[in-house]
Amino acid sequence: MELKTPKTLQEAIRYYSDPDVTFAILVAVRWPNGVTCQTCGDKTPIFLPHRRLWECRNKHAKRQFSVKKNTIFESSPIGLDKWFTAIWLIDNCKNGVSSMELHRAIGVTQKTAWFMLHRVRLAMQRGSFEKIGGEVEVDETYIGGKARFMHAHKRAEKIKGTGGMGKVAVMGLLARHGNGKDHSTVRTEVVENVKRPTLHERIAEHVEPGSEVFTDALKSYEKLPPEYVHKVIDHAECYVKGNVHTNGLENFWSLLKRSIKGTYTSVEPFHLFRYLDEQAFRFNERKLTDAERFAETLASVAGKRLTYKELIGETASPEPLSPSI
Ligand SMILES: [Zn+2]
């Protein structure tokens, strides 16, 4: 089957409505060098066309497997047509998509939509051991959770150590000419506080020695190790002095806050990092076309799995948390 690349949401919905198409795409993305048994690695499993499954020739448990095995789609009864549409939407809507919008757009329950969105966010997550360098802006912000609406015991366990009152501290590092791209890229991390040891540790972890580090006048940034060229902009005086500013990150924070306040309205603090992953992905891949961003996310669905139990947390009370976004 010759695969095409839809360019618009409308084309994507039409094209991905054919189960043969989505199946062929996912097989091609997952196994570019041929289908492999998900248990023993054998490269000659037998295809069972009526069930769209493969069966391994070797005798072991779990001989049969589907194309969804070991991906964010594993165990999901939702068709790939809806999954692909969900990925297209979240990749390409600048402010994200709420579970309520997705529920109405593709006809699944809001709870299912919420779970799907979190799994797509997992595919958008980009961990990197490579440090960023050159001109690097570093800044921190607080994102307000709606912790006050939680039960007291839940609230205590979820906001412990995050600055109190449901506000979560987030640190951002922006490389102005980021990692092999010709535009800026950002990394974000939820931090337990904005004290000096915490922020310095993250800078050492993410930023190459020899880099220029631009921050505001927060005391926690003082006394950065001498391997960094630290330049400070005191916002009490002005916001820009030559190339000394943190405007790149300010711009990212405003996008993030617009998305969280406008689209998601309430984000529980312990899920916040997933929204950060989502927003950072869209920001870092903003020069790609819609189709290219979709392909980027789809290429990362394998090897990732998120169960509903993991998502709501092991310590959840018997009645599940109601999806709030
Ligand atoms: Zn096998």
Short mmCIF file of C-alpha atoms and ligand atoms in Angstrom, two decimals:
data_model
loop_
_atom_site.label_atom_id
_atom_site.label_comp_id
_atom_site.label_asym_id
_atom_site.label_seq_id
_atom_site.Cartn_x
_atom_site.Cartn_y
_atom_site.Cartn_z
CA MET A 1 0.00 0.00 0.00
CA GLU A 2 1.35 3.41 -0.94
CA LEU A 3 1.03 5.75 2.02
CA LYS A 4 0.19 9.40 1.65
CA THR A 5 0.70 12.42 3.87
CA PRO A 6 -2.42 14.44 4.63
CA LYS A 7 -1.83 18.16 5.00
CA THR A 8 -4.90 19.41 6.83
CA LEU A 9 -7.08 18.17 9.67
CA GLN A 10 -9.88 17.46 7.21
CA GLU A 11 -7.63 15.40 4.95
CA ALA A 12 -6.20 13.61 7.97
CA ILE A 13 -9.61 12.63 9.33
CA ARG A 14 -10.71 11.33 5.94
CA TYR A 15 -7.48 9.43 5.28
CA TYR A 16 -7.16 7.91 8.74
CA SER A 17 -10.77 6.72 8.74
CA ASP A 18 -9.58 3.66 6.76
CA PRO A 19 -8.39 1.00 9.23
CA ASP A 20 -6.13 -0.55 6.58
CA VAL A 21 -4.34 2.78 6.26
CA THR A 22 -3.78 3.41 9.97
CA PHE A 23 -2.70 -0.19 10.44
CA ALA A 24 -0.17 0.02 7.57
CA ILE A 25 1.19 3.33 8.87
CA LEU A 26 1.66 2.07 12.39
CA VAL A 27 3.34 -1.13 11.16
CA ALA A 28 5.70 0.94 8.99
CA VAL A 29 6.52 3.33 11.83
CA ARG A 30 7.10 0.60 14.40
CA TRP A 31 8.89 -1.99 12.34
CA PRO A 32 10.69 -0.32 9.43
CA ASN A 33 12.92 -3.41 9.17
CA GLY A 34 10.17 -6.03 9.47
CA VAL A 35 7.75 -7.17 12.15
CA THR A 36 9.41 -8.54 15.28
CA CYS A 37 7.97 -10.78 18.01
CA GLN A 38 7.37 -8.58 21.04
CA THR A 39 8.39 -11.35 23.42
CA CYS A 40 11.40 -13.16 21.93
CA GLY A 41 12.49 -10.84 19.09
CA ASP A 42 11.98 -13.45 16.33
CA LYS A 43 11.73 -11.79 12.94
CA THR A 44 9.49 -14.28 11.17
CA PRO A 45 6.11 -14.21 12.95
CA ILE A 46 3.06 -15.43 11.02
CA PHE A 47 0.46 -12.80 10.17
CA LEU A 48 -3.17 -13.66 10.94
CA PRO A 49 -4.98 -11.27 8.58
CA HIS A 50 -8.52 -11.73 9.90
CA ARG A 51 -7.51 -10.70 13.39
CA ARG A 52 -4.74 -8.32 12.36
CA LEU A 53 -2.40 -10.15 14.75
CA TRP A 54 0.90 -11.93 14.44
CA GLU A 55 1.82 -15.24 15.98
CA CYS A 56 5.38 -16.11 16.84
CA ARG A 57 6.80 -19.40 15.48
CA ASN A 58 8.57 -20.08 18.76
CA LYS A 59 6.73 -21.71 21.62
CA HIS A 60 6.42 -19.29 24.53
CA ALA A 61 3.75 -17.38 26.42
CA LYS A 62 2.18 -14.37 24.68
CA ARG A 63 2.92 -15.70 21.18
CA GLN A 64 0.25 -13.49 19.64
CA PHE A 65 0.65 -9.75 19.50
CA SER A 66 -0.94 -6.77 17.81
CA VAL A 67 0.51 -3.62 16.33
CA LYS A 68 -0.56 -1.76 19.49
CA LYS A 69 1.61 -3.95 21.74
CA ASN A 70 4.23 -1.94 23.68
CA THR A 71 2.91 1.42 22.51
CA ILE A 72 0.79 4.14 24.09
CA PHE A 73 -2.17 2.43 22.35
CA GLU A 74 -1.73 -0.91 24.15
CA SER A 75 -4.97 -2.36 25.60
CA SER A 76 -6.98 0.54 24.21
CA PRO A 77 -10.30 -0.42 22.63
CA ILE A 78 -10.34 2.91 20.78
CA GLY A 79 -9.71 2.64 17.04
CA LEU A 80 -6.56 4.05 15.48
CA ASP A 81 -8.71 6.47 13.44
CA LYS A 82 -9.66 8.26 16.66
CA TRP A 83 -6.19 7.98 18.13
CA PHE A 84 -4.59 9.49 15.01
CA THR A 85 -7.11 12.34 14.99
CA ALA A 86 -6.40 12.99 18.68
CA ILE A 87 -2.65 13.16 17.99
CA TRP A 88 -3.19 15.50 15.06
CA LEU A 89 -5.30 17.83 17.21
CA ILE A 90 -3.00 17.99 20.22
CA ASP A 91 0.12 18.38 18.05
CA ASN A 92 -1.30 21.19 16.02
CA CYS A 93 -3.59 23.28 18.22
CA LYS A 94 -1.39 25.98 19.64
CA ASN A 95 -3.11 26.03 23.01
CA GLY A 96 -3.73 22.32 23.25
CA VAL A 97 -7.04 20.45 23.35
CA SER A 98 -9.12 19.81 26.44
CA SER A 99 -10.65 16.43 27.18
CA MET A 100 -14.08 18.04 26.79
CA GLU A 101 -13.21 19.23 23.27
CA LEU A 102 -11.71 15.88 22.30
CA HIS A 103 -14.72 14.03 23.73
CA ARG A 104 -17.02 16.04 21.49
CA ALA A 105 -14.74 15.97 18.45
CA ILE A 106 -14.19 12.20 18.19
CA GLY A 107 -17.11 10.75 20.17
CA VAL A 108 -15.50 9.08 23.17
CA THR A 109 -16.36 9.76 26.81
CA GLN A 110 -14.61 12.66 28.48
CA LYS A 111 -12.82 10.26 30.81
CA THR A 112 -11.49 8.28 27.85
CA ALA A 113 -10.46 11.51 26.12
CA TRP A 114 -8.59 12.61 29.24
CA PHE A 115 -6.73 9.30 29.39
CA MET A 116 -5.94 9.43 25.65
CA LEU A 117 -4.55 12.95 25.89
CA HIS A 118 -2.22 11.99 28.71
CA ARG A 119 -0.91 9.05 26.70
CA VAL A 120 -0.29 11.25 23.67
CA ARG A 121 1.60 13.66 25.97
CA LEU A 122 3.82 10.76 26.93
CA ALA A 123 4.72 10.30 23.26
CA MET A 124 5.48 14.05 23.08
CA GLN A 125 7.88 13.79 26.02
CA ARG A 126 11.50 14.36 25.07
CA GLY A 127 14.13 13.33 27.56
CA SER A 128 17.65 14.35 26.68
CA PHE A 129 21.01 13.67 28.24
CA GLU A 130 22.63 16.17 25.93
CA LYS A 131 23.35 19.53 27.52
CA ILE A 132 22.34 22.83 25.98
CA GLY A 133 24.90 25.52 25.34
CA GLY A 134 25.66 28.92 23.83
CA GLU A 135 23.28 31.62 25.01
CA VAL A 136 20.94 30.14 27.61
CA GLU A 137 18.08 31.91 29.37
CA VAL A 138 17.07 30.53 32.76
CA ASP A 139 13.94 31.57 34.61
CA GLU A 140 11.32 30.17 36.91
CA THR A 141 7.60 30.66 37.29
CA TYR A 142 4.70 29.44 39.39
CA ILE A 143 1.71 27.64 37.97
CA GLY A 144 -1.40 27.66 40.09
CA GLY A 145 -3.09 24.33 40.63
CA LYS A 146 -6.65 24.16 41.86
CA ALA A 147 -5.54 22.28 44.91
CA ARG A 148 -8.07 24.06 47.05
CA PHE A 149 -10.82 21.97 45.45
CA MET A 150 -9.22 18.72 46.51
CA HIS A 151 -10.02 16.81 49.65
CA ALA A 152 -7.76 17.83 52.48
CA HIS A 153 -5.84 14.56 52.70
CA LYS A 154 -5.34 14.46 48.96
CA ARG A 155 -4.26 18.03 48.91
CA ALA A 156 -1.67 17.41 51.61
CA GLU A 157 -0.16 14.52 49.71
CA LYS A 158 -0.14 16.23 46.33
CA ILE A 159 1.16 19.66 47.11
CA LYS A 160 3.67 18.66 49.71
CA GLY A 161 6.91 20.45 49.00
CA THR A 162 5.71 22.39 45.98
CA GLY A 163 5.51 25.84 47.49
CA GLY A 164 2.13 25.48 49.11
CA MET A 165 -1.39 26.54 48.13
CA GLY A 166 -1.29 24.43 44.98
CA LYS A 167 1.30 26.63 43.34
CA VAL A 168 3.98 24.61 41.62
CA ALA A 169 7.40 26.03 40.80
CA VAL A 170 8.57 25.39 37.27
CA MET A 171 12.04 26.04 35.97
CA GLY A 172 12.70 26.79 32.32
CA LEU A 173 15.94 26.73 30.33
CA LEU A 174 15.91 28.16 26.84
CA ALA A 175 18.76 27.72 24.40
CA ARG A 176 18.56 30.64 21.98
CA HIS A 177 20.10 28.57 19.21
CA GLY A 178 18.96 25.26 20.53
CA ASN A 179 20.32 21.82 19.95
CA GLY A 180 20.87 21.53 16.23
CA LYS A 181 17.92 23.76 15.36
CA ASP A 182 18.11 27.26 13.91
CA HIS A 183 15.71 28.62 16.49
CA SER A 184 15.33 28.59 20.25
CA THR A 185 14.32 25.48 22.16
CA VAL A 186 13.12 25.11 25.69
CA ARG A 187 13.30 22.57 28.51
CA THR A 188 11.13 22.70 31.57
CA GLU A 189 11.09 20.94 34.86
CA VAL A 190 8.87 20.99 37.93
CA VAL A 191 11.12 21.86 40.89
CA GLU A 192 10.49 21.38 44.58
CA ASN A 193 11.49 24.97 45.37
CA VAL A 194 13.43 27.90 43.89
CA LYS A 195 16.26 27.89 46.39
CA ARG A 196 19.85 28.25 45.30
CA PRO A 197 20.95 24.58 45.56
CA THR A 198 17.93 23.42 43.55
CA LEU A 199 18.37 25.90 40.71
CA HIS A 200 22.15 25.57 40.57
CA GLU A 201 21.88 21.80 40.43
CA ARG A 202 19.51 21.97 37.44
CA ILE A 203 21.76 24.43 35.61
CA ALA A 204 24.76 22.12 36.12
CA GLU A 205 22.68 19.22 34.87
CA HIS A 206 21.39 20.90 31.70
CA VAL A 207 23.86 23.60 30.64
CA GLU A 208 27.32 23.09 29.15
CA PRO A 209 30.18 24.77 30.95
CA GLY A 210 31.37 27.83 29.01
CA SER A 211 27.80 28.89 28.19
CA GLU A 212 26.40 32.34 28.80
CA VAL A 213 23.56 32.13 31.32
CA PHE A 214 20.99 34.93 31.40
CA THR A 215 18.78 35.28 34.47
CA ASP A 216 16.87 37.90 36.39
CA ALA A 217 18.13 39.25 39.71
CA LEU A 218 16.69 36.46 41.88
CA LYS A 219 19.17 35.80 44.67
CA SER A 220 19.09 32.05 44.05
CA TYR A 221 21.03 32.57 40.82
CA GLU A 222 23.88 34.37 42.54
CA LYS A 223 27.25 32.64 42.87
CA LEU A 224 26.85 30.42 39.83
CA PRO A 225 30.06 28.43 39.37
CA PRO A 226 32.75 30.30 37.38
CA GLU A 227 32.48 27.93 34.39
CA TYR A 228 29.35 29.89 33.41
CA VAL A 229 29.32 33.45 32.14
CA HIS A 230 26.43 34.74 34.22
CA LYS A 231 24.63 37.87 33.01
CA VAL A 232 21.87 39.37 35.10
CA ILE A 233 18.99 41.60 34.03
CA ASP A 234 17.44 43.39 36.98
CA HIS A 235 13.78 43.76 36.13
CA ALA A 236 13.48 46.54 38.69
CA GLU A 237 15.62 48.61 36.30
CA CYS A 238 14.76 47.38 32.82
CA TYR A 239 13.89 44.27 30.81
CA VAL A 240 16.51 44.31 28.05
CA LYS A 241 20.15 45.38 27.96
CA GLY A 242 21.70 44.37 24.66
CA ASN A 243 21.42 40.60 24.55
CA VAL A 244 20.89 40.37 28.30
CA HIS A 245 17.23 39.46 28.82
CA THR A 246 14.95 36.50 29.45
CA ASN A 247 12.32 37.46 26.87
CA GLY A 248 12.48 34.09 25.09
CA LEU A 249 11.35 32.33 28.23
CA GLU A 250 8.82 35.04 29.10
CA ASN A 251 7.24 34.33 25.74
CA PHE A 252 7.15 30.60 26.46
CA TRP A 253 5.62 31.16 29.91
CA SER A 254 2.85 33.26 28.43
CA LEU A 255 2.04 30.54 25.88
CA LEU A 256 2.04 27.96 28.64
CA LYS A 257 -0.19 29.97 30.93
CA ARG A 258 -2.61 30.81 28.14
CA SER A 259 -2.89 27.12 27.34
CA ILE A 260 -3.37 26.07 30.95
CA LYS A 261 -5.80 28.83 31.86
CA GLY A 262 -7.68 29.00 28.57
CA THR A 263 -7.89 25.39 27.48
CA TYR A 264 -7.30 23.25 30.50
CA THR A 265 -8.70 25.58 33.17
CA SER A 266 -7.50 23.31 35.96
CA VAL A 267 -4.41 21.16 36.14
CA GLU A 268 -3.64 19.05 39.14
CA PRO A 269 -0.10 19.74 40.31
CA PHE A 270 1.03 16.15 40.00
CA HIS A 271 0.05 16.11 36.30
CA LEU A 272 1.64 19.44 35.53
CA PHE A 273 4.82 17.99 34.02
CA ARG A 274 2.74 16.32 31.31
CA TYR A 275 1.36 19.69 30.17
CA LEU A 276 4.89 21.10 30.26
CA ASP A 277 6.03 18.26 27.98
CA GLU A 278 3.18 19.00 25.61
CA GLN A 279 3.80 22.74 25.42
CA ALA A 280 7.58 22.32 25.11
CA PHE A 281 7.12 19.84 22.28
CA ARG A 282 4.89 22.20 20.29
CA PHE A 283 7.23 25.12 20.99
CA ASN A 284 10.39 23.24 20.00
CA GLU A 285 8.82 21.82 16.85
CA ARG A 286 7.02 25.04 15.88
CA LYS A 287 8.86 25.32 12.54
CA LEU A 288 7.56 21.94 11.33
CA THR A 289 4.37 21.53 9.30
CA ASP A 290 1.31 19.96 10.93
CA ALA A 291 2.02 16.69 9.11
CA GLU A 292 5.66 16.69 10.23
CA ARG A 293 4.73 17.29 13.87
CA PHE A 294 2.21 14.47 13.66
CA ALA A 295 4.90 12.15 12.22
CA GLU A 296 7.29 13.17 15.03
CA THR A 297 4.80 12.18 17.71
CA LEU A 298 3.73 8.98 15.96
CA ALA A 299 7.38 7.95 15.69
CA SER A 300 7.55 8.05 19.51
CA VAL A 301 4.51 5.96 20.44
CA ALA A 302 6.49 2.72 20.79
CA GLY A 303 8.20 1.68 23.99
CA LYS A 304 5.87 3.90 26.00
CA ARG A 305 2.93 2.82 28.04
CA LEU A 306 0.81 4.58 30.60
CA THR A 307 -1.92 2.69 32.41
CA TYR A 308 -4.90 4.40 33.94
CA LYS A 309 -3.74 3.21 37.36
CA GLU A 310 -0.34 4.82 36.92
CA LEU A 311 -1.96 7.97 35.68
CA ILE A 312 -4.24 8.48 38.65
CA GLY A 313 -1.52 7.44 41.08
CA GLU A 314 -1.15 4.40 43.28
CA THR A 315 -2.34 6.33 46.31
CA ALA A 316 -5.67 7.33 44.81
CA SER A 317 -8.71 6.81 47.01
CA PRO A 318 -11.21 4.04 46.08
CA GLU A 319 -13.34 6.45 44.06
CA PRO A 320 -11.27 7.55 41.06
CA LEU A 321 -10.33 11.19 40.70
CA SER A 322 -12.75 12.81 38.36
CA PRO A 323 -11.08 14.01 35.19
CA SER A 324 -10.81 17.72 35.71
CA ILE A 325 -9.49 18.81 32.36
ZN ZN B 1 8.46 -14.93 19.94
#
